[in-house]
mmCIF file of C-alpha atoms and ligand atoms in Angstrom:
data_model
loop_
_atom_site.group_PDB
_atom_site.id
_atom_site.type_symbol
_atom_site.label_atom_id
_atom_site.label_comp_id
_atom_site.label_asym_id
_atom_site.label_seq_id
_atom_site.Cartn_x
_atom_site.Cartn_y
_atom_site.Cartn_z
ATOM 1 C CA MET B 476 -79.351 -6.980 6.849
ATOM 2 C CA LEU B 477 -76.700 -8.289 9.174
ATOM 3 C CA ARG B 478 -74.371 -10.134 7.781
ATOM 4 C CA ILE B 479 -72.938 -13.417 10.451
ATOM 5 C CA ALA B 480 -70.003 -15.729 9.097
ATOM 6 C CA VAL B 481 -70.873 -19.200 10.757
ATOM 7 C CA PRO B 482 -67.787 -22.029 10.609
ATOM 8 C CA ASN B 483 -68.433 -24.000 8.539
ATOM 9 C CA LYS B 484 -66.144 -27.363 9.700
ATOM 10 C CA GLY B 485 -64.254 -28.098 12.644
ATOM 11 C CA SER B 486 -64.627 -27.567 16.561
ATOM 12 C CA LEU B 487 -66.419 -24.168 15.953
ATOM 13 C CA SER B 488 -69.146 -24.807 14.200
ATOM 14 C CA GLU B 489 -71.599 -27.374 15.909
ATOM 15 C CA PRO B 490 -71.865 -25.294 18.830
ATOM 16 C CA ALA B 491 -71.695 -22.215 16.848
ATOM 17 C CA ILE B 492 -74.724 -23.679 14.876
ATOM 18 C CA THR B 493 -76.870 -24.075 18.593
ATOM 19 C CA MET B 494 -76.026 -21.408 19.812
ATOM 20 C CA LEU B 495 -77.871 -19.052 17.371
ATOM 21 C CA THR B 496 -80.643 -21.624 17.052
ATOM 22 C CA GLU B 497 -80.711 -21.348 20.385
ATOM 23 C CA ALA B 498 -80.759 -17.642 20.490
ATOM 24 C CA GLY B 499 -83.744 -17.913 18.108
ATOM 25 C CA TYR B 500 -82.189 -17.704 14.316
ATOM 26 C CA GLN B 501 -83.041 -19.942 11.408
ATOM 27 C CA LEU B 502 -79.859 -21.332 9.897
ATOM 28 C CA HIS B 503 -80.927 -25.329 9.012
ATOM 29 C CA ARG B 504 -78.765 -26.169 5.935
ATOM 30 C CA ARG B 505 -80.359 -28.272 4.096
ATOM 31 C CA GLY B 506 -77.087 -29.824 2.076
ATOM 32 C CA ARG B 507 -74.064 -27.623 1.299
ATOM 33 C CA GLU B 508 -75.483 -23.923 0.988
ATOM 34 C CA LEU B 509 -73.727 -21.451 1.817
ATOM 35 C CA VAL B 510 -75.585 -18.700 2.388
ATOM 36 C CA ILE B 511 -78.662 -19.111 4.345
ATOM 37 C CA SER B 512 -81.315 -15.822 4.369
ATOM 38 C CA ASP B 513 -83.567 -15.651 8.162
ATOM 39 C CA HIS B 514 -85.703 -12.974 6.953
ATOM 40 C CA ALA B 515 -87.817 -13.004 9.840
ATOM 41 C CA ASN B 516 -84.930 -12.058 12.016
ATOM 42 C CA ASP B 517 -83.083 -9.699 8.982
ATOM 43 C CA VAL B 518 -79.792 -11.472 9.170
ATOM 44 C CA GLU B 519 -77.990 -14.055 6.322
ATOM 45 C CA PHE B 520 -75.719 -16.561 7.586
ATOM 46 C CA PHE B 521 -72.489 -16.550 5.350
ATOM 47 C CA PHE B 522 -70.796 -20.452 6.327
ATOM 48 C CA LEU B 523 -67.192 -19.948 6.106
ATOM 49 C CA ARG B 524 -63.913 -21.714 7.281
ATOM 50 C CA PRO B 525 -63.247 -20.736 10.916
ATOM 51 C CA ARG B 526 -59.486 -19.540 10.133
ATOM 52 C CA ASP B 527 -61.406 -17.199 6.748
ATOM 53 C CA ILE B 528 -63.416 -15.240 9.178
ATOM 54 C CA ALA B 529 -61.950 -13.001 10.496
ATOM 55 C CA VAL B 530 -60.616 -11.896 7.614
ATOM 56 C CA HIS B 531 -63.975 -11.560 6.149
ATOM 57 C CA VAL B 532 -65.066 -9.704 9.807
ATOM 58 C CA GLY B 533 -62.301 -7.515 9.320
ATOM 59 C CA HIS B 534 -62.491 -6.608 5.793
ATOM 60 C CA GLY B 535 -66.229 -5.411 6.048
ATOM 61 C CA THR B 536 -67.899 -7.369 4.059
ATOM 62 C CA ILE B 537 -69.205 -9.218 6.723
ATOM 63 C CA HIS B 538 -70.421 -7.475 9.377
ATOM 64 C CA VAL B 539 -70.117 -10.202 12.239
ATOM 65 C CA GLY B 540 -68.827 -13.494 13.216
ATOM 66 C CA ILE B 541 -68.216 -16.182 15.168
ATOM 67 C CA THR B 542 -64.733 -17.431 15.137
ATOM 68 C CA GLY B 543 -62.108 -18.915 17.914
ATOM 69 C CA ARG B 544 -59.570 -16.193 20.195
ATOM 70 C CA ASP B 545 -56.850 -18.312 18.646
ATOM 71 C CA LEU B 546 -57.426 -17.463 15.042
ATOM 72 C CA LEU B 547 -58.646 -14.027 15.895
ATOM 73 C CA ARG B 548 -54.935 -13.273 16.719
ATOM 74 C CA ASP B 549 -53.488 -15.786 14.367
ATOM 75 C CA SER B 550 -55.004 -13.030 11.729
ATOM 76 C CA PRO B 551 -53.916 -9.372 10.441
ATOM 77 C CA SER B 552 -57.861 -8.763 10.754
ATOM 78 C CA GLY B 553 -58.522 -5.521 12.408
ATOM 79 C CA ALA B 554 -61.646 -7.035 13.730
ATOM 80 C CA VAL B 555 -62.000 -6.759 17.508
ATOM 81 C CA GLU B 556 -64.206 -9.730 20.441
ATOM 82 C CA HIS B 557 -66.910 -8.032 21.337
ATOM 83 C CA ARG B 558 -68.555 -10.869 22.845
ATOM 84 C CA ALA B 559 -66.650 -14.260 24.380
ATOM 85 C CA LEU B 560 -69.233 -17.242 24.011
ATOM 86 C CA GLY B 561 -67.893 -19.590 26.436
ATOM 87 C CA PHE B 562 -67.626 -22.705 23.953
ATOM 88 C CA ALA B 563 -64.158 -24.890 22.210
ATOM 89 C CA ARG B 564 -62.737 -23.228 25.059
ATOM 90 C CA SER B 565 -58.735 -24.633 25.034
ATOM 91 C CA THR B 566 -55.425 -23.366 25.019
ATOM 92 C CA PHE B 567 -52.399 -22.905 22.716
ATOM 93 C CA ARG B 568 -49.110 -24.493 24.229
ATOM 94 C CA PHE B 569 -45.617 -25.438 23.011
ATOM 95 C CA ALA B 570 -44.789 -29.511 23.715
ATOM 96 C CA GLY B 571 -42.030 -31.219 22.511
ATOM 97 C CA PRO B 572 -40.681 -35.267 22.669
ATOM 98 C CA ALA B 573 -40.693 -36.050 26.272
ATOM 99 C CA GLY B 574 -38.119 -34.435 28.768
ATOM 100 C CA GLU B 575 -36.634 -32.957 25.679
ATOM 101 C CA PHE B 576 -37.912 -29.644 26.711
ATOM 102 C CA THR B 577 -38.237 -27.780 30.150
ATOM 103 C CA SER B 578 -38.627 -23.795 29.791
ATOM 104 C CA LEU B 579 -39.045 -21.837 26.669
ATOM 105 C CA GLU B 580 -34.551 -20.976 26.663
ATOM 106 C CA ASP B 581 -35.077 -24.596 24.750
ATOM 107 C CA ILE B 582 -36.256 -23.243 22.094
ATOM 108 C CA GLN B 583 -33.541 -20.999 21.201
ATOM 109 C CA GLY B 584 -32.374 -21.865 17.304
ATOM 110 C CA ARG B 585 -35.017 -24.986 17.209
ATOM 111 C CA ARG B 586 -37.595 -25.647 14.528
ATOM 112 C CA ILE B 587 -41.545 -25.505 15.648
ATOM 113 C CA ALA B 588 -44.349 -26.775 13.903
ATOM 114 C CA THR B 589 -47.400 -25.033 13.841
ATOM 115 C CA SER B 590 -50.973 -23.965 11.583
ATOM 116 C CA TYR B 591 -51.104 -20.417 14.044
ATOM 117 C CA ASP B 592 -47.383 -18.816 12.174
ATOM 118 C CA LYS B 593 -48.242 -15.068 13.711
ATOM 119 C CA LEU B 594 -49.287 -16.264 16.915
ATOM 120 C CA VAL B 595 -45.738 -18.135 17.774
ATOM 121 C CA ARG B 596 -44.143 -15.419 15.854
ATOM 122 C CA ASP B 597 -45.440 -12.716 17.489
ATOM 123 C CA TYR B 598 -44.880 -14.793 21.089
ATOM 124 C CA LEU B 599 -41.823 -15.552 20.628
ATOM 125 C CA ASN B 600 -40.276 -12.371 19.499
ATOM 126 C CA GLU B 601 -42.137 -10.286 22.619
ATOM 127 C CA ALA B 602 -40.256 -13.345 24.712
ATOM 128 C CA GLY B 603 -36.831 -12.100 22.290
ATOM 129 C CA ILE B 604 -36.713 -16.052 21.122
ATOM 130 C CA ASP B 605 -34.763 -16.943 18.081
ATOM 131 C CA ALA B 606 -37.062 -20.099 16.167
ATOM 132 C CA GLU B 607 -37.813 -21.547 12.455
ATOM 133 C CA VAL B 608 -41.766 -21.923 12.883
ATOM 134 C CA VAL B 609 -42.473 -23.947 10.410
ATOM 135 C CA HIS B 610 -46.476 -23.850 8.837
ATOM 136 C CA LEU B 611 -48.545 -27.295 8.655
ATOM 137 C CA ASP B 612 -52.390 -26.628 8.133
ATOM 138 C CA GLY B 613 -53.411 -29.762 10.393
ATOM 139 C CA ALA B 614 -51.547 -32.634 12.259
ATOM 140 C CA VAL B 615 -49.107 -31.021 13.803
ATOM 141 C CA GLU B 616 -48.819 -33.359 16.765
ATOM 142 C CA SER B 617 -46.991 -35.351 13.681
ATOM 143 C CA SER B 618 -44.212 -33.384 12.394
ATOM 144 C CA VAL B 619 -41.692 -34.185 14.804
ATOM 145 C CA ARG B 620 -41.730 -37.829 14.800
ATOM 146 C CA LEU B 621 -42.043 -37.195 10.895
ATOM 147 C CA GLY B 622 -38.604 -35.217 11.443
ATOM 148 C CA VAL B 623 -39.492 -31.600 10.353
ATOM 149 C CA ALA B 624 -39.878 -29.780 13.581
ATOM 150 C CA ASP B 625 -38.154 -30.174 16.784
ATOM 151 C CA LEU B 626 -41.075 -28.827 19.168
ATOM 152 C CA ILE B 627 -44.779 -28.473 17.651
ATOM 153 C CA ALA B 628 -47.436 -25.010 18.880
ATOM 154 C CA ASP B 629 -50.800 -26.029 19.026
ATOM 155 C CA VAL B 630 -54.061 -26.285 20.354
ATOM 156 C CA VAL B 631 -54.512 -28.246 23.585
ATOM 157 C CA GLU B 632 -57.681 -29.494 24.978
ATOM 158 C CA THR B 633 -57.579 -32.817 26.462
ATOM 159 C CA GLY B 634 -54.065 -33.601 25.726
ATOM 160 C CA GLY B 635 -54.912 -36.608 24.363
ATOM 161 C CA THR B 636 -53.758 -36.487 20.618
ATOM 162 C CA LEU B 637 -50.096 -34.986 21.860
ATOM 163 C CA ARG B 638 -49.822 -38.287 24.262
ATOM 164 C CA ALA B 639 -50.660 -40.578 20.759
ATOM 165 C CA ALA B 640 -47.800 -37.865 19.185
ATOM 166 C CA GLY B 641 -45.535 -38.749 22.344
ATOM 167 C CA LEU B 642 -45.464 -35.055 23.101
ATOM 168 C CA GLU B 643 -45.283 -33.228 26.042
ATOM 169 C CA VAL B 644 -46.473 -29.691 26.800
ATOM 170 C CA PHE B 645 -43.733 -27.190 28.709
ATOM 171 C CA GLY B 646 -43.556 -23.869 29.384
ATOM 172 C CA ASP B 647 -46.509 -21.693 30.040
ATOM 173 C CA PRO B 648 -49.991 -21.038 27.966
ATOM 174 C CA LEU B 649 -48.962 -18.492 25.201
ATOM 175 C CA MET B 650 -52.784 -18.566 24.967
ATOM 176 C CA GLN B 651 -56.159 -19.493 26.550
ATOM 177 C CA SER B 652 -58.667 -19.435 23.559
ATOM 178 C CA GLU B 653 -62.360 -19.779 23.613
ATOM 179 C CA ALA B 654 -65.053 -19.428 20.652
ATOM 180 C CA LEU B 655 -65.576 -15.539 20.397
ATOM 181 C CA LEU B 656 -68.242 -12.790 18.521
ATOM 182 C CA ILE B 657 -66.253 -11.145 16.686
ATOM 183 C CA ALA B 658 -66.879 -7.491 15.018
ATOM 184 C CA ARG B 659 -64.685 -4.096 13.053
ATOM 185 C CA GLU B 660 -64.657 -1.417 16.105
ATOM 186 C CA ASP B 661 -67.066 0.758 13.521
ATOM 187 C CA MET B 662 -70.142 -1.842 14.757
ATOM 188 C CA ARG B 663 -69.559 -1.350 17.624
ATOM 189 C CA ASP B 664 -73.174 0.807 18.095
ATOM 190 C CA ASN B 665 -74.426 -0.865 14.988
ATOM 191 C CA ALA B 666 -78.186 -1.638 16.715
ATOM 192 C CA ALA B 667 -78.258 -4.964 14.477
ATOM 193 C CA LEU B 668 -75.738 -6.377 15.985
ATOM 194 C CA ALA B 669 -76.664 -5.163 19.860
ATOM 195 C CA THR B 670 -79.812 -7.536 18.868
ATOM 196 C CA LEU B 671 -77.616 -10.182 18.566
ATOM 197 C CA ASP B 672 -75.025 -9.766 21.160
ATOM 198 C CA ARG B 673 -78.506 -9.396 23.218
ATOM 199 C CA ARG B 674 -79.494 -12.623 21.926
ATOM 200 C CA LEU B 675 -76.428 -14.840 22.393
ATOM 201 C CA GLU B 676 -76.139 -13.286 26.171
ATOM 202 C CA GLY B 677 -79.506 -14.343 26.892
ATOM 203 C CA VAL B 678 -78.201 -17.746 25.656
ATOM 204 C CA LEU B 679 -75.468 -17.542 27.857
ATOM 205 C CA VAL B 680 -77.428 -16.958 30.630
ATOM 206 C CA ALA B 681 -79.959 -19.130 29.994
ATOM 207 C CA ARG B 682 -77.099 -21.895 29.908
ATOM 208 C CA SER B 683 -75.195 -20.452 32.923
ATOM 209 C CA TYR B 684 -78.295 -20.086 35.642
ATOM 210 C CA VAL B 685 -81.053 -21.791 37.038
ATOM 211 C CA LEU B 686 -84.623 -19.884 38.633
ATOM 212 C CA VAL B 687 -84.442 -21.052 42.222
ATOM 213 C CA ASP B 688 -87.760 -20.707 44.331
ATOM 214 C CA TYR B 689 -88.204 -21.388 48.535
ATOM 215 C CA ASN B 690 -90.666 -20.436 51.104
ATOM 216 C CA VAL B 691 -88.901 -19.130 53.896
ATOM 217 C CA ARG B 692 -90.240 -17.349 57.611
ATOM 218 C CA GLU B 693 -89.954 -13.540 57.440
ATOM 219 C CA ARG B 694 -87.358 -14.324 60.243
ATOM 220 C CA ASP B 695 -84.784 -16.108 57.808
ATOM 221 C CA LEU B 696 -84.975 -13.624 55.005
ATOM 222 C CA ASN B 697 -81.718 -11.726 55.282
ATOM 223 C CA ALA B 698 -80.070 -14.796 56.010
ATOM 224 C CA ALA B 699 -81.545 -16.441 53.048
ATOM 225 C CA ILE B 700 -81.148 -13.691 50.632
ATOM 226 C CA ALA B 701 -77.586 -13.278 51.766
ATOM 227 C CA ILE B 702 -77.098 -16.743 49.724
ATOM 228 C CA THR B 703 -79.026 -16.256 46.656
ATOM 229 C CA PRO B 704 -79.229 -12.398 46.521
ATOM 230 C CA GLY B 705 -79.664 -12.869 42.570
ATOM 231 C CA LEU B 706 -78.848 -10.988 39.298
ATOM 232 C CA ASN B 707 -81.036 -7.631 40.172
ATOM 233 C CA SER B 708 -83.182 -8.138 43.647
ATOM 234 C CA PRO B 709 -84.875 -11.500 44.692
ATOM 235 C CA THR B 710 -88.300 -11.230 43.933
ATOM 236 C CA ILE B 711 -89.886 -11.921 46.829
ATOM 237 C CA SER B 712 -94.116 -12.716 47.387
ATOM 238 C CA PRO B 713 -96.134 -12.868 50.344
ATOM 239 C CA LEU B 714 -97.896 -16.601 51.461
ATOM 240 C CA MET B 715 -100.976 -17.508 52.376
ATOM 241 C CA ASN B 716 -99.841 -18.382 56.040
ATOM 242 C CA THR B 717 -98.137 -14.901 56.702
ATOM 243 C CA GLU B 718 -95.325 -16.545 58.487
ATOM 244 C CA TRP B 719 -93.078 -17.261 55.341
ATOM 245 C CA LEU B 720 -92.542 -15.517 52.406
ATOM 246 C CA ALA B 721 -91.751 -16.930 49.025
ATOM 247 C CA VAL B 722 -88.224 -15.951 47.549
ATOM 248 C CA ARG B 723 -87.858 -16.261 43.423
ATOM 249 C CA VAL B 724 -84.601 -15.589 42.452
ATOM 250 C CA MET B 725 -82.044 -16.415 39.735
ATOM 251 C CA VAL B 726 -78.900 -18.758 40.961
ATOM 252 C CA LYS B 727 -75.578 -19.783 38.747
ATOM 253 C CA ALA B 728 -76.389 -23.510 37.832
ATOM 254 C CA GLU B 729 -72.546 -24.534 38.574
ATOM 255 C CA ASN B 730 -73.062 -24.682 42.424
ATOM 256 C CA ILE B 731 -76.683 -25.010 42.809
ATOM 257 C CA ASN B 732 -76.803 -28.117 44.963
ATOM 258 C CA SER B 733 -74.590 -25.924 47.736
ATOM 259 C CA VAL B 734 -76.240 -22.924 47.257
ATOM 260 C CA MET B 735 -79.835 -25.117 48.365
ATOM 261 C CA ASP B 736 -77.793 -27.116 51.280
ATOM 262 C CA ARG B 737 -76.815 -23.677 52.956
ATOM 263 C CA LEU B 738 -80.702 -22.024 52.568
ATOM 264 C CA TYR B 739 -82.226 -25.580 53.881
ATOM 265 C CA ALA B 740 -79.550 -25.086 57.341
ATOM 266 C CA GLU B 741 -81.369 -21.369 57.131
ATOM 267 C CA GLY B 742 -84.771 -22.775 57.227
ATOM 268 C CA ALA B 743 -85.725 -22.663 54.000
ATOM 269 C CA ARG B 744 -88.316 -25.209 52.564
ATOM 270 C CA ALA B 745 -89.967 -26.073 49.844
ATOM 271 C CA ILE B 746 -86.782 -25.673 47.144
ATOM 272 C CA ILE B 747 -87.128 -25.778 43.452
ATOM 273 C CA VAL B 748 -85.181 -25.542 40.761
ATOM 274 C CA THR B 749 -86.014 -24.980 37.346
ATOM 275 C CA LYS B 750 -84.394 -24.489 33.937
ATOM 276 C CA LEU B 751 -84.244 -21.433 31.867
ATOM 277 C CA ALA B 752 -85.084 -21.884 28.416
ATOM 278 C CA ALA B 753 -84.290 -18.588 26.988
ATOM 279 C CA SER B 754 -83.572 -14.984 29.062
ATOM 280 C CA ARG B 755 -83.071 -11.616 27.940
ATOM 281 C CA ILE B 756 -81.123 -9.264 31.113
HETATM 282 N N1 ATP E 611 -59.954 -30.429 20.266
HETATM 283 C C1 ATP E 611 -60.171 -29.488 20.578
HETATM 284 N N2 ATP E 611 -61.240 -28.653 21.620
HETATM 285 C C2 ATP E 611 -61.566 -27.584 22.086
HETATM 286 N N3 ATP E 611 -61.395 -26.569 20.870
HETATM 287 C C3 ATP E 611 -60.900 -26.440 19.759
HETATM 288 C C4 ATP E 611 -60.547 -27.917 19.382
HETATM 289 N N4 ATP E 611 -59.940 -28.225 17.849
HETATM 290 C C5 ATP E 611 -59.424 -27.179 18.082
HETATM 291 N N5 ATP E 611 -60.123 -26.231 18.735
HETATM 292 C C6 ATP E 611 -60.567 -24.215 18.356
HETATM 293 O O1 ATP E 611 -61.480 -24.363 17.627
HETATM 294 C C7 ATP E 611 -61.010 -23.662 16.693
HETATM 295 C C8 ATP E 611 -60.082 -24.199 15.125
HETATM 296 O O2 ATP E 611 -60.819 -25.235 14.720
HETATM 297 P P1 ATP E 611 -60.301 -26.089 14.112
HETATM 298 O O3 ATP E 611 -58.957 -26.680 14.755
HETATM 299 O O4 ATP E 611 -61.890 -27.284 14.999
HETATM 300 O O5 ATP E 611 -61.185 -25.731 13.066
HETATM 301 P P2 ATP E 611 -60.101 -27.496 11.661
HETATM 302 O O6 ATP E 611 -61.816 -27.301 10.883
HETATM 303 O O7 ATP E 611 -59.503 -28.219 11.932
HETATM 304 O O8 ATP E 611 -59.904 -25.516 10.818
HETATM 305 P P3 ATP E 611 -58.221 -25.342 9.858
HETATM 306 O O9 ATP E 611 -58.787 -26.617 9.363
HETATM 307 O O10 ATP E 611 -58.290 -24.392 8.809
HETATM 308 O O11 ATP E 611 -57.163 -25.801 10.347
HETATM 309 C C9 ATP E 611 -59.715 -22.775 16.984
HETATM 310 O O12 ATP E 611 -60.678 -21.705 17.657
HETATM 311 C C10 ATP E 611 -59.298 -23.847 18.292
HETATM 312 O O13 ATP E 611 -59.228 -23.354 20.045
HETATM 313 O O1 PRP E 612 -56.122 -31.721 23.227
HETATM 314 P P1 PRP E 612 -57.060 -32.701 22.372
HETATM 315 O O2 PRP E 612 -58.536 -32.492 22.791
HETATM 316 O O3 PRP E 612 -56.073 -34.207 21.929
HETATM 317 O O4 PRP E 612 -57.775 -31.912 20.946
HETATM 318 C C1 PRP E 612 -56.181 -30.733 20.026
HETATM 319 C C2 PRP E 612 -56.323 -31.194 19.090
HETATM 320 O O5 PRP E 612 -57.893 -30.891 18.387
HETATM 321 C C3 PRP E 612 -57.380 -30.082 17.136
HETATM 322 O O6 PRP E 612 -57.371 -31.106 16.318
HETATM 323 P P2 PRP E 612 -58.379 -30.904 14.896
HETATM 324 O O7 PRP E 612 -59.379 -32.277 14.876
HETATM 325 O O8 PRP E 612 -59.089 -29.600 14.961
HETATM 326 O O9 PRP E 612 -57.143 -31.264 13.507
HETATM 327 P P3 PRP E 612 -56.170 -30.442 13.046
HETATM 328 O O10 PRP E 612 -55.451 -30.628 13.112
HETATM 329 O O11 PRP E 612 -56.595 -31.232 11.411
HETATM 330 O O12 PRP E 612 -56.792 -28.972 12.827
HETATM 331 C C4 PRP E 612 -55.680 -29.717 17.705
HETATM 332 O O13 PRP E 612 -55.287 -28.956 16.168
HETATM 333 C C5 PRP E 612 -55.248 -30.809 18.197
HETATM 334 O O14 PRP E 612 -54.355 -31.074 17.379
HETATM 335 MG MG1 MG E 613 -57.583 -27.997 13.558
#
């Protein structure tokens, strides 16, 4: 039975549970259960602190897990990134009081508050900068005002928390993060992991693609197909009126209106777009 670690709280928890549910798994918690068995799918879900998931997966007692790339990099765990999952996107940045820091060199000899000690230390070592890392478990943005640090290094999404604390980012981001499916290298060829991975890929595709149907005259077909080449190849079917063909094809959802405009300009008509509920590519 495949053991899967799921974040039990924080920004990763709800979207991870939603994604696994969309992938067909049963992991509804009625109360404070720490483990849920999904017998129909032959998997077991362990609800764990986001920060601990890389440790459990690296240890091998849990086969795979969902965590953030920043948390994985902050852990000494031997787990590796298996697939990016496209949610909980954030950047990891240095920030200080407005106007006080402009570049990385300004950090030399100063005190940096963070919950991500290893990530920050590795970055400073790489950059050849010597600074003191002050570990805090959370609410890192308050540390400058409270005097325990001169600057911070933390997760930034909207920047709202920084602004509220009177801090400004400076320098390049230390990294870009998002939720990941992580596993140990030796799980790479595991069949149960491959099934989970294909299901998650199916959710990602269903979220980012739409199905487009349209009719087009045979003479305009090549121009239309150039706009919508599809994943493998579009499906072309005959219509009763033999001058026209029906085309069915997958298209990235984000540009769908501009794609429809261009298809229409090339002579396509009866263009309809359908959302995908699930997919296996
Ligand atoms: N505001 C946010 N927007 C997007 N992603 C975020 C945000 N805050 C945190 N994350 C991401 O969520 C993960 C960390 O989870 P989070 O900070 O929500 O957990 P937590 O419950 O605070 O955990 P802990 O108490 O161990 O710090 C990281 O991968 C981080 O990049
Ligand atoms: O840029 P923003 O959109 O404001 O989001 C970033 C904030 O969200 C996270 O905090 P969280 O809610 O996890 O609290 P924590 O500090 O206790 O971890 C993160 O640590 C930042 O403080
Ligand atoms: Mg947090």
